Short mmCIF file of C-alpha atoms in Angstrom, two decimals:
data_model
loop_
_atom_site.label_atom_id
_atom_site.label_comp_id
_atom_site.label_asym_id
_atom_site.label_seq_id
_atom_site.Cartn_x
_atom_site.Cartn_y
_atom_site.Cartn_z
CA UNK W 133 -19.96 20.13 -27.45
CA UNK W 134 -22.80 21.84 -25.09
CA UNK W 135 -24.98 20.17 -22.76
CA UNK W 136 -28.32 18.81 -23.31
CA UNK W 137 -30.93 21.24 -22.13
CA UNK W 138 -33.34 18.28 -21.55
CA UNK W 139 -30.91 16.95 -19.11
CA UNK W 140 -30.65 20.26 -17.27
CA UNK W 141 -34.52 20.49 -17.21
CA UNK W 142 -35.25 16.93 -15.88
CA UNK W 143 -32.69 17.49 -13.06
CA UNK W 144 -34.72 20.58 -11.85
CA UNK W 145 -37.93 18.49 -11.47
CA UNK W 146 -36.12 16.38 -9.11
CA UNK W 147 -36.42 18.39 -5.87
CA UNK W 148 -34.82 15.98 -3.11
CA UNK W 149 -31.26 16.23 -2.10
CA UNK W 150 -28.86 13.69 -2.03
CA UNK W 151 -26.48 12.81 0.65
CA UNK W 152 -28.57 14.70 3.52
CA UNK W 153 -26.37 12.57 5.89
CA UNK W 154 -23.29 13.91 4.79
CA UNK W 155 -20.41 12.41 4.19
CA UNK W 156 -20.85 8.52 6.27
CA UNK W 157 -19.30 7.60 9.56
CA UNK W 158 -15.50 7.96 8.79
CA UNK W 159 -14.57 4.46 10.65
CA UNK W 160 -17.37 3.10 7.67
CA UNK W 161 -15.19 5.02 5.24
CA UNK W 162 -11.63 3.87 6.52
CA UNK W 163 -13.04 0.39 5.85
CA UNK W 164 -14.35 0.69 2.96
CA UNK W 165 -10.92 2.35 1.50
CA UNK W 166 -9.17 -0.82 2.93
CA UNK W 167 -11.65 -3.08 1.09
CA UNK W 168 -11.00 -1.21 -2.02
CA UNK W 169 -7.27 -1.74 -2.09
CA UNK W 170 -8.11 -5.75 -1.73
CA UNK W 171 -10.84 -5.62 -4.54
CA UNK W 172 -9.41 -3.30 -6.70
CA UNK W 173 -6.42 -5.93 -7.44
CA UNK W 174 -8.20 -9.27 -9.38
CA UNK W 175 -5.08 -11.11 -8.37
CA UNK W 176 -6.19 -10.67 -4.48
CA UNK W 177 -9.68 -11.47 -5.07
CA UNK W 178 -9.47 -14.93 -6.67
CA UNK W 179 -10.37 -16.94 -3.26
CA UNK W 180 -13.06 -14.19 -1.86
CA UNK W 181 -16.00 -15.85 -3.23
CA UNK W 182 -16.20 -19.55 -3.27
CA UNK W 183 -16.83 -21.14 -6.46
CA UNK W 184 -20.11 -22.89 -4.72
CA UNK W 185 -21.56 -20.02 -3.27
CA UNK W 186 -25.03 -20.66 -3.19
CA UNK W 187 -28.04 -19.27 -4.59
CA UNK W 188 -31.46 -19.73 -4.71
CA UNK W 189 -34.54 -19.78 -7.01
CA UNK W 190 -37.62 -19.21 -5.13
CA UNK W 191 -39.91 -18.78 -7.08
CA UNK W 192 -40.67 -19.50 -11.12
CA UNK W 193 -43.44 -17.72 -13.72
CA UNK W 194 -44.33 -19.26 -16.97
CA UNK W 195 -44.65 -16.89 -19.81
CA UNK W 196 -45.20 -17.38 -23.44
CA UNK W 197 -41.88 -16.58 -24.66
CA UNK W 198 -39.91 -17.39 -21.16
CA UNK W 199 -39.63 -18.02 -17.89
CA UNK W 200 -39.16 -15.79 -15.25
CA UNK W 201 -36.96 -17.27 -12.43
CA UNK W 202 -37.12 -14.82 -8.95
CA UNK W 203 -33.95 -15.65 -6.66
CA UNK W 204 -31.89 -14.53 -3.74
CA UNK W 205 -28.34 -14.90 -1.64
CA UNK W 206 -26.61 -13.62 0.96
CA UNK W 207 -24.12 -10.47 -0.42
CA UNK W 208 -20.81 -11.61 0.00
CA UNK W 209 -19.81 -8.06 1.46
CA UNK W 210 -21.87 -9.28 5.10
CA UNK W 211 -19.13 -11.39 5.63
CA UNK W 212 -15.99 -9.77 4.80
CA UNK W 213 -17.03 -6.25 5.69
CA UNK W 214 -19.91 -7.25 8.55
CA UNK W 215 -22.19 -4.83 9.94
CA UNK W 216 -21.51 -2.23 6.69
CA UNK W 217 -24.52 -2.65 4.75
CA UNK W 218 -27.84 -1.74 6.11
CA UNK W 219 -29.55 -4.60 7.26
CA UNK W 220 -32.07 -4.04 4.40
CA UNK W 221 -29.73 -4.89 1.70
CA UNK W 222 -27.77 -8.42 2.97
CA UNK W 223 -30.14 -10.39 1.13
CA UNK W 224 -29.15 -10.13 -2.53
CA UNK W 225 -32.18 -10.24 -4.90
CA UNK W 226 -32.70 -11.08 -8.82
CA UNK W 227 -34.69 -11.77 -11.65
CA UNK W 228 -33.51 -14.45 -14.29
CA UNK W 229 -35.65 -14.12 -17.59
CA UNK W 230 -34.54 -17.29 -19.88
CA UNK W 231 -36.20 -17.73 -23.13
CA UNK W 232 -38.25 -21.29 -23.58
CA UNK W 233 -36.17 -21.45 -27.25
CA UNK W 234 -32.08 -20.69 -27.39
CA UNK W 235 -31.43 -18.97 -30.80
CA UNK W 236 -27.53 -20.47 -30.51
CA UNK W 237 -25.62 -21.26 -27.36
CA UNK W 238 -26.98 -20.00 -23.81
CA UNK W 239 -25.91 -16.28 -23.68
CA UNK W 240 -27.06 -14.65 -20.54
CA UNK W 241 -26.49 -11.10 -19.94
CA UNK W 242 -26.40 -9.19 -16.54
CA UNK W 243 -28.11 -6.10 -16.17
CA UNK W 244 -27.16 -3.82 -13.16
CA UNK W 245 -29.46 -1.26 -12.24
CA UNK W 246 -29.31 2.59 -12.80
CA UNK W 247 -30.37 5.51 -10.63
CA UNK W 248 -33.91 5.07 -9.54
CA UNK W 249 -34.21 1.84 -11.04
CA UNK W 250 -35.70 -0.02 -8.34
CA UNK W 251 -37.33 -3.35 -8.44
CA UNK W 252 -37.03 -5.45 -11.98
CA UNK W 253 -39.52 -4.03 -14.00
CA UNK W 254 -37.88 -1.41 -16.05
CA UNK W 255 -35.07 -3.46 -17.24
CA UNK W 256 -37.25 -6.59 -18.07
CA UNK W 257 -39.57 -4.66 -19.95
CA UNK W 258 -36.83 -2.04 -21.77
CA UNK W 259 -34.15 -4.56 -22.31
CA UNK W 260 -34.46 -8.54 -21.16
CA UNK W 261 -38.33 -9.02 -22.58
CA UNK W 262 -36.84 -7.51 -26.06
CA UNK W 263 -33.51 -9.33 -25.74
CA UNK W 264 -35.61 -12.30 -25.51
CA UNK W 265 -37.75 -11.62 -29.00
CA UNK W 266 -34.70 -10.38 -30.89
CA UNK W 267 -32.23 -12.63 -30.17
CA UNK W 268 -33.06 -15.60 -28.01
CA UNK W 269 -30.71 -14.20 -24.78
CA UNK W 270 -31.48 -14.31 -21.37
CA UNK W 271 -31.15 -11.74 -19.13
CA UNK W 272 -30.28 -11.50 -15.18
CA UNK W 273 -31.48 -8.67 -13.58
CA UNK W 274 -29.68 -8.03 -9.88
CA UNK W 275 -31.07 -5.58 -7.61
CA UNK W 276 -28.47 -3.08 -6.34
CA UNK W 277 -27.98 -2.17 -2.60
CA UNK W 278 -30.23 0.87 -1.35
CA UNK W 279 -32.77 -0.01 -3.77
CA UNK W 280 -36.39 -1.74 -4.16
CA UNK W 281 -36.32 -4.64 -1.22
CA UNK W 282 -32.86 -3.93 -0.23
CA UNK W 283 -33.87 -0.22 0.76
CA UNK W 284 -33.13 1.09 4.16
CA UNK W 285 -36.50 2.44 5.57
CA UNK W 286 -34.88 5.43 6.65
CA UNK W 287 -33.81 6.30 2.79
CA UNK W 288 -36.08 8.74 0.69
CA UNK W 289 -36.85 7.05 -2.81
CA UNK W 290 -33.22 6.85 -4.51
CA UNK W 291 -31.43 9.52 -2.93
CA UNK W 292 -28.88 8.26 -0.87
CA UNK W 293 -28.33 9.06 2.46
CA UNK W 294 -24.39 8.93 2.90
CA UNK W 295 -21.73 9.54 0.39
CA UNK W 296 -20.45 6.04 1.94
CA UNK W 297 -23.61 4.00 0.70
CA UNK W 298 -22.48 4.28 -3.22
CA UNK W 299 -19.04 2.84 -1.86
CA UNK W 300 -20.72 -0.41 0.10
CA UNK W 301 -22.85 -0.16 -3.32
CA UNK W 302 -20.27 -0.74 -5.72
CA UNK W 303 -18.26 -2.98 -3.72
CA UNK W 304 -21.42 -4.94 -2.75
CA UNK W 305 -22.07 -5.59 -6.43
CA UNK W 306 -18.61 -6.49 -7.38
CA UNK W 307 -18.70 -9.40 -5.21
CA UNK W 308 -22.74 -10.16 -5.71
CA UNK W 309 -22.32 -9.95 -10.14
CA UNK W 310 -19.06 -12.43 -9.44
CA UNK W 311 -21.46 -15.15 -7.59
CA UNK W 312 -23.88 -15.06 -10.09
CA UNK W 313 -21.51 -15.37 -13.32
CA UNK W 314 -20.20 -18.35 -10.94
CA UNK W 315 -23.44 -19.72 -10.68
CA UNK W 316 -24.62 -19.03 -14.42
CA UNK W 317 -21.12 -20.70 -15.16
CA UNK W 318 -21.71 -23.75 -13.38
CA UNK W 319 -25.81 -23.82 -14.91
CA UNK W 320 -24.01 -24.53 -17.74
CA UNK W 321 -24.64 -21.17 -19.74
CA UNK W 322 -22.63 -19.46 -22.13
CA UNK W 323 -21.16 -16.94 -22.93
CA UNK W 324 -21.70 -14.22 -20.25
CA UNK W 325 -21.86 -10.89 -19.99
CA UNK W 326 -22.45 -7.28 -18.04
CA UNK W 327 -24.05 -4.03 -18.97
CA UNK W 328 -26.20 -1.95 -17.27
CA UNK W 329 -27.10 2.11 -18.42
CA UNK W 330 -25.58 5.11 -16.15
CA UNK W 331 -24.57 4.25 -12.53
CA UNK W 332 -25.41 0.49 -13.64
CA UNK W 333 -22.81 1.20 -16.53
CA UNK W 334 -20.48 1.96 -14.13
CA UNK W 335 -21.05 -0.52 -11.50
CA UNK W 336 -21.03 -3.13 -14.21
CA UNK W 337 -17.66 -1.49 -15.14
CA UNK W 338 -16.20 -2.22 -12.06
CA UNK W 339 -17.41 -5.86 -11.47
CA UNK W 340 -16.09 -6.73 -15.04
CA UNK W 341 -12.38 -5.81 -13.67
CA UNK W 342 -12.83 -8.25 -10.91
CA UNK W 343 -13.43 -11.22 -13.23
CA UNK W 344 -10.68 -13.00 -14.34
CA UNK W 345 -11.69 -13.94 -17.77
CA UNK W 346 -12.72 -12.48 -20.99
CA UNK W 347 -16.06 -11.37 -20.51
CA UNK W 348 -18.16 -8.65 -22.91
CA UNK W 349 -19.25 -5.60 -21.15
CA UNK W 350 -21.59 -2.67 -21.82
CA UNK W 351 -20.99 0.03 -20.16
CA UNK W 352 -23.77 2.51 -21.22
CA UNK W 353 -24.13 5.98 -20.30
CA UNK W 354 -21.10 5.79 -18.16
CA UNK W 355 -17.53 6.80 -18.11
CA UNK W 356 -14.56 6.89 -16.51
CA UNK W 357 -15.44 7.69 -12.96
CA UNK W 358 -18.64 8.50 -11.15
CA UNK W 359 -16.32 11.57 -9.58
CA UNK W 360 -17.19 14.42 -12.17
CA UNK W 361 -20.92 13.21 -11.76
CA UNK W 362 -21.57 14.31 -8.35
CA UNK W 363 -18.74 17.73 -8.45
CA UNK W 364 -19.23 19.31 -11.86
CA UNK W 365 -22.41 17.51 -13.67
CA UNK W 366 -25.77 18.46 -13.46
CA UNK W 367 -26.65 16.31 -10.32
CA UNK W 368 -23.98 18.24 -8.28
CA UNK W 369 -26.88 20.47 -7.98
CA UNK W 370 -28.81 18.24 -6.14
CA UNK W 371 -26.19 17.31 -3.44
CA UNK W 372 -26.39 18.72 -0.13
CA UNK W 373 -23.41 20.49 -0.25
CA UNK W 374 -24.49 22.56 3.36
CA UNK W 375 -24.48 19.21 5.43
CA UNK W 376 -21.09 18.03 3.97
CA UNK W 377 -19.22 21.36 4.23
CA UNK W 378 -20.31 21.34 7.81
CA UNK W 379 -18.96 17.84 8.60
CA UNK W 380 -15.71 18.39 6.77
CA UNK W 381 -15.68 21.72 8.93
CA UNK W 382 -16.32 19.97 12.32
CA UNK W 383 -14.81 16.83 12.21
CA UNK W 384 -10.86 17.17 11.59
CA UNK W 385 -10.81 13.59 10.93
CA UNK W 386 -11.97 13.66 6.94
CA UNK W 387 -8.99 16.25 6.56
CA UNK W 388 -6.61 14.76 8.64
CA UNK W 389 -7.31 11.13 8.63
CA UNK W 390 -9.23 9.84 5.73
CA UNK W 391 -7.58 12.00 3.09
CA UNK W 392 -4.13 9.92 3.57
CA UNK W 393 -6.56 6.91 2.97
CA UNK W 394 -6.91 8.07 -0.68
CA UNK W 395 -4.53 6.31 -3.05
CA UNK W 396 -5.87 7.37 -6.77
CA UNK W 397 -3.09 9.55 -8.15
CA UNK W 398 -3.45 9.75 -11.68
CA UNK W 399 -3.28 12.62 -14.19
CA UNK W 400 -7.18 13.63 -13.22
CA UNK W 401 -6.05 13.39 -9.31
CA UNK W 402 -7.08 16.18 -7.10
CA UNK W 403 -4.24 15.66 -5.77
CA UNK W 404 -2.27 16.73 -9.14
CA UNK W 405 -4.46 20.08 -9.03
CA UNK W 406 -3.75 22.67 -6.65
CA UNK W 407 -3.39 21.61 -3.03
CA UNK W 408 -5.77 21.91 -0.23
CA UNK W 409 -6.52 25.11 1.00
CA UNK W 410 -5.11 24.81 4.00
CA UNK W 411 -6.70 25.94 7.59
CA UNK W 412 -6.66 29.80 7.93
CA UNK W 413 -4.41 31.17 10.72
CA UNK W 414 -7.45 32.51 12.90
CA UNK W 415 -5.21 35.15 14.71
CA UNK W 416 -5.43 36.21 11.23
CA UNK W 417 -9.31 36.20 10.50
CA UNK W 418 -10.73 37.70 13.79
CA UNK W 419 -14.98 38.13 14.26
CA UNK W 420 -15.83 41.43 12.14
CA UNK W 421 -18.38 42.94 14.22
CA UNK W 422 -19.06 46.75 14.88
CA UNK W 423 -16.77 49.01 17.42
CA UNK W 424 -19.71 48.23 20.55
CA UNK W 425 -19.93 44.51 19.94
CA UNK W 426 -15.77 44.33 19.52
CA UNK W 427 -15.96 46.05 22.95
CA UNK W 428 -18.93 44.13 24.17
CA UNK W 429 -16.87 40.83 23.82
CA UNK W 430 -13.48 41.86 24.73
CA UNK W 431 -12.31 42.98 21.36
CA UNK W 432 -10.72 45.83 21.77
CA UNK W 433 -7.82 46.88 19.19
CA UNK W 434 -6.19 49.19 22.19
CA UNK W 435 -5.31 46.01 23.81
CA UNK W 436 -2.56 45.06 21.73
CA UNK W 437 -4.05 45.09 18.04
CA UNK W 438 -6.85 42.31 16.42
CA UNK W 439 -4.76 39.88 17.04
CA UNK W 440 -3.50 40.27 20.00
CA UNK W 441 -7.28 41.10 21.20
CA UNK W 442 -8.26 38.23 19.66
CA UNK W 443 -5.69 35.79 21.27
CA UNK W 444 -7.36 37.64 24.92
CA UNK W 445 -10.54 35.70 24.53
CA UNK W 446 -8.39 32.45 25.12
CA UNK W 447 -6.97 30.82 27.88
CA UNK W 448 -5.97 27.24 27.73
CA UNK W 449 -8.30 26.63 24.46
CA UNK W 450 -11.50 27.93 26.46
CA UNK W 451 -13.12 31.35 26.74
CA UNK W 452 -12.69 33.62 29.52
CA UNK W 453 -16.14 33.58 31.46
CA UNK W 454 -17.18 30.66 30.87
CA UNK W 455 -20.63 30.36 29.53
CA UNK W 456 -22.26 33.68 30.21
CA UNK W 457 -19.06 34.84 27.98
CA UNK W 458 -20.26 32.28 25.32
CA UNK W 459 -23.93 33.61 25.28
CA UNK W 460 -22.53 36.81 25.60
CA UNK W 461 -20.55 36.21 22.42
CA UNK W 462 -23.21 34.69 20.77
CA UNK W 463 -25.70 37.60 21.47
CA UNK W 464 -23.17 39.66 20.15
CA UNK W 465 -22.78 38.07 16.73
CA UNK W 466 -26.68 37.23 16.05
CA UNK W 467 -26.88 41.64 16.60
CA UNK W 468 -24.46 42.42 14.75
CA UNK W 469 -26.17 40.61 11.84
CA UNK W 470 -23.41 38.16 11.27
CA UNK W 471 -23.33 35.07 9.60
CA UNK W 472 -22.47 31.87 12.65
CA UNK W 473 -20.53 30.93 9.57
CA UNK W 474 -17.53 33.49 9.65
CA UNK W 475 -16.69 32.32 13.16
CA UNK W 476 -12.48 31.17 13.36
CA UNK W 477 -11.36 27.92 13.77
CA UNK W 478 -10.02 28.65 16.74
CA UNK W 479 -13.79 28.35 18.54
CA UNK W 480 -13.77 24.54 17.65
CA UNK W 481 -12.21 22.79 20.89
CA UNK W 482 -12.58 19.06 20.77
CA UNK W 483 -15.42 19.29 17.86
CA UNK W 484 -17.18 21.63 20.09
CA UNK W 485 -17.92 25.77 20.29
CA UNK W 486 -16.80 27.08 23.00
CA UNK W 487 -17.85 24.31 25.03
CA UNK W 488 -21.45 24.22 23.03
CA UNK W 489 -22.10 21.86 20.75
CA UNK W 490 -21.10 23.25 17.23
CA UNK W 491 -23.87 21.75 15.22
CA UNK W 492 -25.27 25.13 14.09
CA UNK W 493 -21.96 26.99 12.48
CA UNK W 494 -19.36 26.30 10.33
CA UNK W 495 -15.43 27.53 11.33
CA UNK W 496 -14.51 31.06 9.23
CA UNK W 497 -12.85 29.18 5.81
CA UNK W 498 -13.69 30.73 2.98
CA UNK W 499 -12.74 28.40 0.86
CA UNK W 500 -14.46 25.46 2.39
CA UNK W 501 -17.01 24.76 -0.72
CA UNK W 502 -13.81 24.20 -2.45
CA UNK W 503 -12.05 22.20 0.07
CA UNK W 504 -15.40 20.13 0.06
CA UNK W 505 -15.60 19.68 -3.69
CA UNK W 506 -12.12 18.45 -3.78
CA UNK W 507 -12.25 16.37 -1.00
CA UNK W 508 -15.61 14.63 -2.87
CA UNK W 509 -13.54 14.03 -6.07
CA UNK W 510 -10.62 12.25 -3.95
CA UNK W 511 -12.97 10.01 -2.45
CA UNK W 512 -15.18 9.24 -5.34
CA UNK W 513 -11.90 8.28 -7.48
CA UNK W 514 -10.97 6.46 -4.82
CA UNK W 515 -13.81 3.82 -4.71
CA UNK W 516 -15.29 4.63 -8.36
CA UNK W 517 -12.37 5.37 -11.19
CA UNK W 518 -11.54 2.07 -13.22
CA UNK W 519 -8.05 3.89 -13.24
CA UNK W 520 -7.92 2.78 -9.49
CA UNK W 521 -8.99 -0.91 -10.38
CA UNK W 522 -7.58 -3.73 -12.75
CA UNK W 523 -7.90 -3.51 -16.39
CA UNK W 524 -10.26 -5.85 -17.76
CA UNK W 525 -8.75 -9.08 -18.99
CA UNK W 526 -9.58 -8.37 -22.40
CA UNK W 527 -10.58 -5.04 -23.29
CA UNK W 528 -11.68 -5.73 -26.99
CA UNK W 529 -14.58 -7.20 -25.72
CA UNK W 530 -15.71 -3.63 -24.37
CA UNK W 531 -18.53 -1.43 -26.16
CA UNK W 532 -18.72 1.74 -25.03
CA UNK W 533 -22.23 3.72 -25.63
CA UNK W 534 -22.14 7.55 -24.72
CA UNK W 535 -24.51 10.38 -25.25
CA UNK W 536 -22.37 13.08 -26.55
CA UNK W 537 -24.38 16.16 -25.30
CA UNK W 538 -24.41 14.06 -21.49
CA UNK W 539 -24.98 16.75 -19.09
CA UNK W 540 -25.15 13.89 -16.28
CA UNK W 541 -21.64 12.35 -16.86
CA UNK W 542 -19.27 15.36 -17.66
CA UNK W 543 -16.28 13.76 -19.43
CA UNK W 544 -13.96 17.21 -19.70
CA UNK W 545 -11.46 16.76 -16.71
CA UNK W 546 -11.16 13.00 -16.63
CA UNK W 547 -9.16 10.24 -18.14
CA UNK W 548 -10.92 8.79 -20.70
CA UNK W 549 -11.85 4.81 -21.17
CA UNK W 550 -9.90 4.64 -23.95
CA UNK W 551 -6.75 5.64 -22.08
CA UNK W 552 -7.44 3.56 -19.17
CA UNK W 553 -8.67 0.29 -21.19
CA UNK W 554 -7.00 0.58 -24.93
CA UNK W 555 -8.69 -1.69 -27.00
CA UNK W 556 -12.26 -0.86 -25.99
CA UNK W 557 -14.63 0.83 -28.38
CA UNK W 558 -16.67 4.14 -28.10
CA UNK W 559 -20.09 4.41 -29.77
CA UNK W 560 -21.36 8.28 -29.25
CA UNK W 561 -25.57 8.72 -29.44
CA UNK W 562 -26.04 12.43 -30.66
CA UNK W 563 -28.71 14.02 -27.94
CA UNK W 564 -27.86 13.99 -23.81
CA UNK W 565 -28.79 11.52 -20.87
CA UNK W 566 -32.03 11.74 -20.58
CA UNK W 567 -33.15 11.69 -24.55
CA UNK W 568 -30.57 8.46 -24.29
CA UNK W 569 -32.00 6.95 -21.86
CA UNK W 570 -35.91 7.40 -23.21
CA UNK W 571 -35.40 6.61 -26.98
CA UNK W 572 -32.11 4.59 -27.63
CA UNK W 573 -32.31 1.29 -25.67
CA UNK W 574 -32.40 -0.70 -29.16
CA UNK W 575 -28.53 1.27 -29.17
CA UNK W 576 -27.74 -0.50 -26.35
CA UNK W 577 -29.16 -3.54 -27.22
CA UNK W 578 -27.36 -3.52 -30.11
CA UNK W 579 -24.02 -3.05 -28.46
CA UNK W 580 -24.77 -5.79 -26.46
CA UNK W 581 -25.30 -7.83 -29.23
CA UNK W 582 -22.34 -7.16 -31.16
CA UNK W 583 -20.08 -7.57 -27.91
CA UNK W 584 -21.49 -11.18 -27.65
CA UNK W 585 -20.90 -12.11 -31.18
CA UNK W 586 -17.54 -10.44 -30.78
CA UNK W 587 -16.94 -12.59 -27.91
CA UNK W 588 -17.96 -16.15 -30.03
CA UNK W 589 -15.90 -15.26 -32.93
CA UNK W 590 -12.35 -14.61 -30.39
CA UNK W 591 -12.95 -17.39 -27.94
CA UNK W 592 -15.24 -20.29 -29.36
CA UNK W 593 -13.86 -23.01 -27.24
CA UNK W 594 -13.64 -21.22 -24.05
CA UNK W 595 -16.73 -22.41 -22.03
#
């Protein structure tokens, strides 16, 4: 099956980059990977939000049809993780549309937010303001981290600054969709459920594991792991691969430290691919400049061969010369026409060049792009593949909706749901993302109302 070419064109409108802060600061990472291990079990997560956790409805609009309920809480993430979410996002904001007549029981459905879905109004108008009409159900709409009130002011539109902010994300709304089924649960409504269309798909996805009850969910647009979105979908064009390569060049720690962090290991693994390239020997991958700059600098293949004229610049991890050597080095490279990026490993001394700051050039490793794409699929599986997180307590109660010509969620190269959650069903939308997204939310509607019946006829008596 080929890609849709609508999805490829729609991408190239979109001219910002995300992740222009690289990676996240790896002490944010290494405690977001221990959070993960906690929520990622439901046993372990039974006593992290009280059943009383309160919330709050501010303020109420009549309509003809409904009621429109604005509310807000504090995101359960501020206490157990403090200080990781930008202090933009603690307060957890929603919109709770109940129709003024119930058709049958008090279904309420939660609706998680997709890429550049900011604010409330696209999901009340495409999906709770319909859902009310066609079949009496309410709909709570929670506003994800990063976006509409809960943006940082340093964050352009939806593009994410840090690779770590779709981690404190998804684990912010794991917690934040488990206080308000808590709440809806003890308003008396029933039965409940999650959806939400792309990354809401999969953040819904996740939050559903947590629960520890049947629940429907409708995962639209979504799959098994927001991995293969940012390395080998369309929007992998869009990430700032130069920053990140750079950090994972610089700082030894993503390498050395945070990659034993990673725990995912199943058949889609990067770690059951082929292994990291590992660091080139620099005595073996010398500065390739002309015959005058090699003597210029000191590199002089009389003195022993590359190598050995290579090992001559160094003495104790520094340069001979000091810092009129570095310039002179320097000087010599920018002549010869060189790329700063070819320059060995062996430069970097405690994260800096030669003394200098290394902010400008990347170490000679050819296959860094690689090493960076890999490293991006270990940490996204870490924190986003359902593989890595309980299976739903009852996976029947799962509808699936998938575009099959989805250039945004690439599902060659992945487990699929229906190895990770058998039981669950698959409904495939001919066309791609984007086509989806525009012309098929009665689909998804649909799906959500079949999952609820589906959920009356198995388990009348549960509420």
């Amino acid at each position: 099956m080929g890609v849709s070419r609508l999805d490829v064109f729609y991408r190239r409108l979109l001219l910002t980059k995300l992740f222009i802060g690289g990676w996240g600061k790896p002490e944010d990472l290494k405690r977001i990977f221990e959070f993960r291990k906690i929520i990622g079990d439901r046993e372990k997560c039974r006593s992290l939000v009280p059943k009383d956790y309160p919330v709050y409805i501010n303020k109420t609009e009549d309509h003809a049809d409904c009621k429109i309920h604005d509310g807000f809480f504090i995101s359960p993430l501020e206490h157990l993780v403090p200080g990781i979410l930008p202090p933009e996002a603690v307060k957890a904001r929603f919109q709770f549309i109940v129709p003024k007549r119930w058709q049958k029981d008090r279904p309420v459905c939660i609706h998680l937010a997709g890429t550049g879905d900011h604010y409330f109004w696209r999901r009340r108008t495409l999906m709770a303001r319909p859902m009310v009409k066609e079949a009496g159900m309410a709909s709570l709409l929670l506003e994800n981290p990063y976006y509409g009130y809960r943006k940082p002011k340093d964050q352009l539109r939806s593009s994410l600054k840090n690779v770590s902010d779709l981690f404190v994300m998804g684990g912010a709304l794991i917690l934040e969709s488990t206080v308000l089924l808590r709440w809806l649960e003890r308003e008396g409504y029933w039965p409940l459920g999650m959806t939400g269309i792309s990354m809401g798909g999969y953040m819904a996805s996740l939050a559903v594991t947590n629960w520890p009850k049947p629940i429907p969910l409708i995962p639209c647009l979504s799959w098994s792991t927001a991995s293969s979105v940012f390395t080998t979908g369309v929007l992998s064009k869009a990430v700032n691969w130069r920053e990140l390569e750079k950090q994972y060049a610089i700082n030894s720690v993503y390498e050395e430290e945070i990659i034993k962090l990673l725990e995912y290991c199943g058949a889609d693994s990067f770690k059951m691919g082929p292994e990291f390239a590992k660091n080139v020997d620099s005595s073996e991958h010398l500065l390739v400049l002309s015959g005058d700059d090699r003597a210029t600098v000191g590199l002089n293949s009389k003195a022993g061969g590359e190598a050995e004229a290579g090992r001559g610049l160094f003495i104790g991890g520094g340069l001979k010369g000091g810092s009129a050597r570095v310039d002179q080095l320097l000087s010599s490279v920018n002549s010869s026409g060189m790329s700063l990026d070819t320059l060995p490993r062996s430069l970097l001394v405690n994260n800096t060049l030669l003394g200098k700051k290394m902010d400008f050039a990347k170490c000679y490793r050819p296959s860094l792009h690689r090493e960076s794409i890999s490293f991006m699929k270990g940490v996204m599986d870490e924190c986003t593949h359902m593989a890595n997180f309980s299976v739903p307590v009852d996976t029947s109660l799962i509808i699936v909706v998938q575009a099959k010509e989805d250039a945004y969620i690439p599902r060659t190269g992945v487990l699929s749901l229906q190895e990770i959650w058998p039981g669950c069903e698959v409904r495939y939308l001919n066309g791609g993302h984007i086509s989806a997204y525009l012309f098929k939310q009665n689909v998804f509607r649909q799906a959500i109302y079949d999952t609820f019946d589906r959920f009356c006829l198995k388990y009348p008596n549960l509420h």
